């Protein structure tokens, strides 16, 4: 077997393995949200930034694979073919879709923001008014509200994307520059999207509600993604130019591994006693034998969600009566 064929086979193996690991990493959180009917402990900033980032990364990979113009411009700039593979596009597209599902769960299961009271919905007592305010404070504490910095970043990312599309339409920038913009938006989002979750874990002194399986699978996928990039760079160009040219994949791998390391340390070393049930939402959903031991906790969480809703909308409880 020639060296080129061996490297090609190794690249495919690494690529599809990391694609499977990264793709699976999204589902533990989805299952936890579905099982608990809650997004407490999951940062809303992380959820929405994740959606924007993965959508841009999916577009980036598809543009490189499907646009002859981008491929030609890349070859002219770097002197070699780009190293984007179909497994990159499959992962990124799947990630964008599951991120959209997680964002929908966040919207459905979050504690709704309080609205100005009307005569019919006004709490019947000062006690209920205080409790309703405590519910809102708890929601902010548990990461169910979008922060101002995250909102500004989302607006900036979308504005940059729209402006770049306009410049591309006017032939002011190249198609490759547009693709690079998608990669830079993804990298910027990835650079900061984990920070709200890290800070939320620190504030709550717990990682409960955030799936550690997500982090472990993500870290393993990041290592394999980086390995595939280096193998492809050596296979296609005989040097590391290809790795440097694929700024999206290179930066994504390093950032993912770095932040995953922080979250792993938080879960297993810093807050272990307060996080022992973080992962059980995933596997107890799959295996009924383990779920029965936590039925009381799940019932309590469901009851708390119902009580929060009642306090936020007293009129609904009166209608039920």
CSV table of C-alpha atoms in Angstrom, one decimal:
chain,number,residue,atom,x,y,z
A,1,UNK,CA,0.0,0.0,0.0
A,2,UNK,CA,1.5,3.4,-1.0
A,3,UNK,CA,2.1,6.1,1.5
A,4,UNK,CA,-0.6,8.4,-0.2
A,5,UNK,CA,-3.2,5.6,-0.1
A,6,UNK,CA,-2.4,4.9,3.6
A,7,UNK,CA,-2.7,8.6,4.5
A,8,UNK,CA,-6.0,8.9,2.5
A,9,UNK,CA,-7.5,5.9,4.3
A,10,UNK,CA,-6.3,7.3,7.7
A,11,UNK,CA,-7.8,10.6,6.9
A,12,UNK,CA,-11.2,9.1,6.1
A,13,UNK,CA,-11.1,7.0,9.3
A,14,UNK,CA,-10.3,10.0,11.4
A,15,UNK,CA,-12.8,12.2,9.7
A,16,UNK,CA,-15.8,10.0,10.0
A,17,UNK,CA,-14.9,9.0,13.5
A,18,UNK,CA,-14.8,12.6,14.7
A,19,UNK,CA,-17.9,13.3,12.7
A,20,UNK,CA,-19.8,10.5,14.6
A,21,UNK,CA,-18.4,11.7,18.0
A,22,UNK,CA,-19.1,15.3,17.5
A,23,UNK,CA,-22.6,14.5,16.2
A,24,UNK,CA,-23.4,12.3,19.1
A,25,UNK,CA,-22.1,15.0,21.5
A,26,UNK,CA,-25.3,17.1,20.9
A,27,UNK,CA,-27.8,14.5,22.0
A,28,UNK,CA,-27.1,14.1,25.7
A,29,UNK,CA,-28.1,17.7,26.3
A,30,UNK,CA,-31.2,17.3,24.1
A,31,UNK,CA,-32.3,14.2,26.1
A,32,UNK,CA,-31.7,15.9,29.4
A,33,UNK,CA,-33.8,18.9,28.4
A,34,UNK,CA,-36.5,16.6,27.1
A,35,UNK,CA,-36.6,14.4,30.2
A,36,UNK,CA,-36.6,17.2,32.7
A,37,UNK,CA,-38.7,19.6,30.7
A,38,UNK,CA,-36.3,22.2,31.9
A,39,UNK,CA,-33.2,24.2,30.7
A,40,UNK,CA,-32.1,25.2,34.2
A,41,UNK,CA,-28.3,25.1,34.3
A,42,UNK,CA,-27.9,25.4,30.6
A,43,UNK,CA,-26.7,28.9,29.5
A,44,UNK,CA,-29.1,30.6,27.0
A,45,UNK,CA,-26.1,32.5,25.7
A,46,UNK,CA,-24.4,29.3,24.9
A,47,UNK,CA,-27.4,27.8,23.1
A,48,UNK,CA,-28.0,30.8,20.8
A,49,UNK,CA,-24.4,31.5,20.1
A,50,UNK,CA,-24.0,27.8,19.3
A,51,UNK,CA,-26.8,28.0,16.7
A,52,UNK,CA,-25.3,31.0,14.9
A,53,UNK,CA,-21.8,29.5,15.0
A,54,UNK,CA,-22.7,26.1,13.6
A,55,UNK,CA,-24.9,27.6,10.9
A,56,UNK,CA,-22.0,29.7,9.7
A,57,UNK,CA,-19.7,26.7,9.9
A,58,UNK,CA,-22.1,24.6,7.8
A,59,UNK,CA,-22.2,27.3,5.2
A,60,UNK,CA,-18.4,27.6,5.2
A,61,UNK,CA,-17.9,23.9,4.5
A,62,UNK,CA,-20.6,23.7,1.9
A,63,UNK,CA,-19.2,26.8,0.0
A,64,UNK,CA,-15.7,25.2,-0.1
A,65,UNK,CA,-17.1,21.9,-1.4
A,66,UNK,CA,-19.7,23.2,-3.9
A,67,UNK,CA,-18.2,26.4,-5.3
A,68,UNK,CA,-15.6,26.0,-8.0
A,69,UNK,CA,-14.8,29.7,-7.7
A,70,UNK,CA,-13.9,29.4,-4.0
A,71,UNK,CA,-11.8,26.3,-4.8
A,72,UNK,CA,-9.9,28.1,-7.6
A,73,UNK,CA,-9.3,31.2,-5.5
A,74,UNK,CA,-8.1,29.1,-2.6
A,75,UNK,CA,-5.7,27.2,-4.9
A,76,UNK,CA,-4.4,30.5,-6.2
A,77,UNK,CA,-3.7,31.9,-2.7
A,78,UNK,CA,-2.2,28.8,-1.1
A,79,UNK,CA,-0.8,26.8,-4.0
A,80,UNK,CA,-2.7,23.7,-3.0
A,81,UNK,CA,-6.2,22.3,-2.8
A,82,UNK,CA,-8.3,23.0,0.3
A,83,UNK,CA,-8.6,20.2,2.8
A,84,UNK,CA,-12.3,20.5,3.6
A,85,UNK,CA,-13.9,17.1,3.4
A,86,UNK,CA,-17.5,15.9,3.0
A,87,UNK,CA,-17.5,14.6,6.6
A,88,UNK,CA,-16.8,18.2,7.7
A,89,UNK,CA,-19.9,19.4,5.8
A,90,UNK,CA,-22.1,16.5,7.1
A,91,UNK,CA,-21.1,17.2,10.7
A,92,UNK,CA,-21.6,21.0,10.4
A,93,UNK,CA,-25.0,20.7,8.8
A,94,UNK,CA,-26.1,18.1,11.4
A,95,UNK,CA,-24.8,20.4,14.1
A,96,UNK,CA,-26.7,23.4,12.9
A,97,UNK,CA,-29.9,21.3,12.8
A,98,UNK,CA,-29.5,19.9,16.3
A,99,UNK,CA,-28.5,23.3,17.6
A,100,UNK,CA,-31.8,24.6,16.2
A,101,UNK,CA,-33.6,21.8,18.1
A,102,UNK,CA,-31.8,22.8,21.3
A,103,UNK,CA,-32.7,26.4,20.8
A,104,UNK,CA,-36.3,25.4,20.4
A,105,UNK,CA,-36.2,23.4,23.6
A,106,UNK,CA,-34.7,26.5,25.4
A,107,UNK,CA,-37.6,28.6,24.1
A,108,UNK,CA,-40.2,26.0,25.2
A,109,UNK,CA,-38.9,25.0,28.6
A,110,UNK,CA,-37.4,28.3,29.9
A,111,UNK,CA,-39.1,30.3,32.5
A,112,UNK,CA,-41.1,33.0,30.6
A,113,UNK,CA,-40.1,36.6,31.3
A,114,UNK,CA,-42.5,38.4,33.6
A,115,UNK,CA,-44.9,40.8,31.9
A,116,UNK,CA,-46.4,44.0,33.4
A,117,UNK,CA,-49.4,42.8,35.5
A,118,UNK,CA,-52.9,43.4,34.4
A,119,UNK,CA,-55.9,43.7,36.8
A,120,UNK,CA,-56.8,40.1,36.1
A,121,UNK,CA,-53.3,38.6,36.3
A,122,UNK,CA,-52.0,40.6,39.3
A,123,UNK,CA,-50.8,38.4,42.1
A,124,UNK,CA,-53.5,37.9,44.7
A,125,UNK,CA,-51.1,38.6,47.6
A,126,UNK,CA,-47.8,40.2,48.4
A,127,UNK,CA,-46.5,36.7,49.1
A,128,UNK,CA,-47.2,35.6,45.5
A,129,UNK,CA,-45.7,38.8,44.1
A,130,UNK,CA,-42.5,38.1,46.1
A,131,UNK,CA,-42.5,34.5,45.0
A,132,UNK,CA,-43.0,35.5,41.3
A,133,UNK,CA,-40.0,37.9,41.6
A,134,UNK,CA,-37.9,35.1,43.1
A,135,UNK,CA,-38.8,32.9,40.2
A,136,UNK,CA,-37.4,35.5,37.8
A,137,UNK,CA,-34.3,35.9,39.8
A,138,UNK,CA,-33.8,32.1,39.9
A,139,UNK,CA,-34.2,32.0,36.1
A,140,UNK,CA,-31.5,34.6,35.7
A,141,UNK,CA,-29.3,32.8,38.1
A,142,UNK,CA,-29.8,29.5,36.3
A,143,UNK,CA,-28.9,30.9,32.9
A,144,UNK,CA,-32.4,31.1,31.3
A,145,UNK,CA,-32.0,34.8,30.3
A,146,UNK,CA,-29.9,36.1,27.4
A,147,UNK,CA,-27.2,38.5,28.6
A,148,UNK,CA,-26.5,41.9,27.1
A,149,UNK,CA,-23.0,41.0,25.8
A,150,UNK,CA,-24.3,37.9,24.1
A,151,UNK,CA,-27.1,39.9,22.5
A,152,UNK,CA,-24.6,42.4,21.2
A,153,UNK,CA,-22.4,39.7,19.8
A,154,UNK,CA,-25.3,38.0,18.0
A,155,UNK,CA,-26.3,41.4,16.5
A,156,UNK,CA,-22.7,42.0,15.4
A,157,UNK,CA,-22.3,38.6,13.9
A,158,UNK,CA,-25.5,38.8,11.9
A,159,UNK,CA,-24.7,42.4,10.8
A,160,UNK,CA,-21.2,41.3,9.6
A,161,UNK,CA,-22.7,38.5,7.7
A,162,UNK,CA,-25.3,40.7,6.0
A,163,UNK,CA,-22.7,43.4,5.2
A,164,UNK,CA,-20.3,40.8,3.7
A,165,UNK,CA,-23.1,39.3,1.5
A,166,UNK,CA,-23.7,42.9,0.2
A,167,UNK,CA,-20.1,43.4,-0.6
A,168,UNK,CA,-19.9,40.1,-2.3
A,169,UNK,CA,-23.0,40.9,-4.4
A,170,UNK,CA,-21.2,44.2,-5.4
A,171,UNK,CA,-18.1,42.3,-6.4
A,172,UNK,CA,-16.1,44.3,-3.8
A,173,UNK,CA,-14.8,41.2,-2.1
A,174,UNK,CA,-14.0,37.7,-3.4
A,175,UNK,CA,-16.0,34.6,-2.8
A,176,UNK,CA,-13.1,33.2,-0.8
A,177,UNK,CA,-13.2,36.3,1.4
A,178,UNK,CA,-16.9,35.6,2.1
A,179,UNK,CA,-16.1,32.0,3.0
A,180,UNK,CA,-13.3,33.3,5.4
A,181,UNK,CA,-15.8,35.6,7.0
A,182,UNK,CA,-18.1,32.7,7.8
A,183,UNK,CA,-15.1,30.9,9.4
A,184,UNK,CA,-14.1,34.0,11.4
A,185,UNK,CA,-17.7,34.4,12.7
A,186,UNK,CA,-17.6,30.7,13.7
A,187,UNK,CA,-14.3,31.1,15.5
A,188,UNK,CA,-15.3,34.3,17.2
A,189,UNK,CA,-18.5,32.7,18.5
A,190,UNK,CA,-16.6,29.6,19.6
A,191,UNK,CA,-14.1,31.7,21.4
A,192,UNK,CA,-16.7,33.2,23.6
A,193,UNK,CA,-19.7,30.8,23.5
A,194,UNK,CA,-18.4,28.5,26.3
A,195,UNK,CA,-17.6,31.4,28.6
A,196,UNK,CA,-21.3,32.0,29.7
A,197,UNK,CA,-21.5,28.2,30.6
A,198,UNK,CA,-18.2,28.3,32.5
A,199,UNK,CA,-19.3,31.4,34.4
A,200,UNK,CA,-22.8,29.9,35.0
A,201,UNK,CA,-21.2,26.8,36.5
A,202,UNK,CA,-19.0,29.0,38.7
A,203,UNK,CA,-22.0,31.1,39.8
A,204,UNK,CA,-24.1,28.1,40.7
A,205,UNK,CA,-21.2,26.1,42.0
A,206,UNK,CA,-22.5,23.2,40.0
A,207,UNK,CA,-22.7,21.7,36.5
A,208,UNK,CA,-26.1,20.2,37.1
A,209,UNK,CA,-28.3,20.6,34.0
A,210,UNK,CA,-25.3,20.7,31.7
A,211,UNK,CA,-24.3,17.4,30.0
A,212,UNK,CA,-20.8,16.3,30.7
A,213,UNK,CA,-21.1,13.6,28.0
A,214,UNK,CA,-21.5,16.4,25.6
A,215,UNK,CA,-18.1,17.8,26.7
A,216,UNK,CA,-16.3,14.4,26.7
A,217,UNK,CA,-17.5,13.5,23.2
A,218,UNK,CA,-16.7,17.0,22.0
A,219,UNK,CA,-13.1,16.8,23.3
A,220,UNK,CA,-12.5,13.4,21.6
A,221,UNK,CA,-13.9,14.7,18.4
A,222,UNK,CA,-11.7,17.8,18.6
A,223,UNK,CA,-8.6,15.7,18.9
A,224,UNK,CA,-9.5,13.6,15.9
A,225,UNK,CA,-10.5,16.6,13.8
A,226,UNK,CA,-7.1,18.2,14.4
A,227,UNK,CA,-5.4,14.9,13.6
A,228,UNK,CA,-7.3,14.6,10.3
A,229,UNK,CA,-6.4,18.2,9.4
A,230,UNK,CA,-2.7,17.5,9.9
A,231,UNK,CA,-2.9,14.2,7.9
A,232,UNK,CA,-4.7,15.9,5.0
A,233,UNK,CA,-2.2,18.8,5.0
A,234,UNK,CA,0.7,16.3,4.7
A,235,UNK,CA,-1.1,14.2,2.1
A,236,UNK,CA,-2.1,17.0,-0.2
A,237,UNK,CA,0.8,19.4,0.1
A,238,UNK,CA,3.6,17.7,1.9
A,239,UNK,CA,3.7,20.5,4.4
A,240,UNK,CA,1.5,22.3,6.9
A,241,UNK,CA,0.2,25.1,4.6
A,242,UNK,CA,-3.1,23.3,4.2
A,243,UNK,CA,-3.6,23.2,7.9
A,244,UNK,CA,-3.0,26.9,8.3
A,245,UNK,CA,-5.2,27.7,5.3
A,246,UNK,CA,-8.2,25.9,6.9
A,247,UNK,CA,-8.6,28.5,9.6
A,248,UNK,CA,-12.1,27.3,10.5
A,249,UNK,CA,-11.2,23.7,11.3
A,250,UNK,CA,-7.8,24.5,12.9
A,251,UNK,CA,-9.2,27.1,15.2
A,252,UNK,CA,-12.3,25.2,16.0
A,253,UNK,CA,-10.3,22.1,17.1
A,254,UNK,CA,-8.0,24.1,19.4
A,255,UNK,CA,-10.8,26.2,21.0
A,256,UNK,CA,-13.0,23.1,21.5
A,257,UNK,CA,-10.3,21.1,23.2
A,258,UNK,CA,-9.3,24.1,25.4
A,259,UNK,CA,-12.8,24.9,26.7
A,260,UNK,CA,-13.7,21.2,27.1
A,261,UNK,CA,-10.7,20.9,29.4
A,262,UNK,CA,-12.0,23.7,31.6
A,263,UNK,CA,-15.5,22.2,31.7
A,264,UNK,CA,-14.1,18.8,32.6
A,265,UNK,CA,-12.1,20.2,35.4
A,266,UNK,CA,-15.2,22.1,36.7
A,267,UNK,CA,-17.3,18.9,36.6
A,268,UNK,CA,-14.9,16.3,38.0
A,269,UNK,CA,-12.6,18.4,40.2
A,270,UNK,CA,-14.1,21.7,41.3
A,271,UNK,CA,-17.8,20.9,41.7
A,272,UNK,CA,-18.0,17.1,41.9
A,273,UNK,CA,-20.4,16.8,44.8
A,274,UNK,CA,-22.8,19.3,43.3
A,275,UNK,CA,-22.7,17.7,39.8
A,276,UNK,CA,-23.0,14.0,40.5
A,277,UNK,CA,-26.4,13.8,38.7
A,278,UNK,CA,-25.4,15.9,35.7
A,279,UNK,CA,-25.0,13.0,33.4
A,280,UNK,CA,-27.7,10.8,34.7
A,281,UNK,CA,-30.3,12.6,32.6
A,282,UNK,CA,-28.8,11.1,29.5
A,283,UNK,CA,-28.4,7.5,30.4
A,284,UNK,CA,-31.3,7.1,32.7
A,285,UNK,CA,-33.5,8.3,29.8
A,286,UNK,CA,-32.1,5.4,27.8
A,287,UNK,CA,-32.1,2.8,30.5
A,288,UNK,CA,-35.3,2.5,32.6
A,289,UNK,CA,-33.6,0.6,35.4
A,290,UNK,CA,-31.5,3.6,36.3
A,291,UNK,CA,-34.2,6.2,35.8
A,292,UNK,CA,-36.5,4.7,38.5
A,293,UNK,CA,-34.0,5.7,41.2
A,294,UNK,CA,-34.3,9.3,40.2
A,295,UNK,CA,-38.0,9.4,39.7
A,296,UNK,CA,-38.5,11.5,42.8
A,297,UNK,CA,-36.0,14.2,41.6
A,298,UNK,CA,-37.7,14.4,38.2
A,299,UNK,CA,-41.1,14.7,39.7
A,300,UNK,CA,-39.9,17.4,42.0
A,301,UNK,CA,-38.4,19.3,39.0
A,302,UNK,CA,-41.6,19.0,37.1
A,303,UNK,CA,-43.6,20.3,40.1
A,304,UNK,CA,-41.2,23.2,40.4
A,305,UNK,CA,-41.7,24.1,36.8
A,306,UNK,CA,-45.5,24.0,37.2
A,307,UNK,CA,-45.3,26.1,40.3
A,308,UNK,CA,-43.1,28.7,38.5
A,309,UNK,CA,-45.6,28.9,35.7
A,310,UNK,CA,-48.5,29.4,38.2
A,311,UNK,CA,-46.7,32.2,40.0
A,312,UNK,CA,-45.9,33.9,36.7
A,313,UNK,CA,-49.5,33.6,35.5
A,314,UNK,CA,-51.9,33.5,38.5
A,315,UNK,CA,-54.9,33.8,36.2
A,316,UNK,CA,-54.2,30.4,34.7
A,317,UNK,CA,-54.5,28.7,38.1
A,318,UNK,CA,-57.8,30.5,38.6
A,319,UNK,CA,-59.1,29.2,35.3
A,320,UNK,CA,-58.1,25.7,36.3
A,321,UNK,CA,-60.2,26.0,39.4
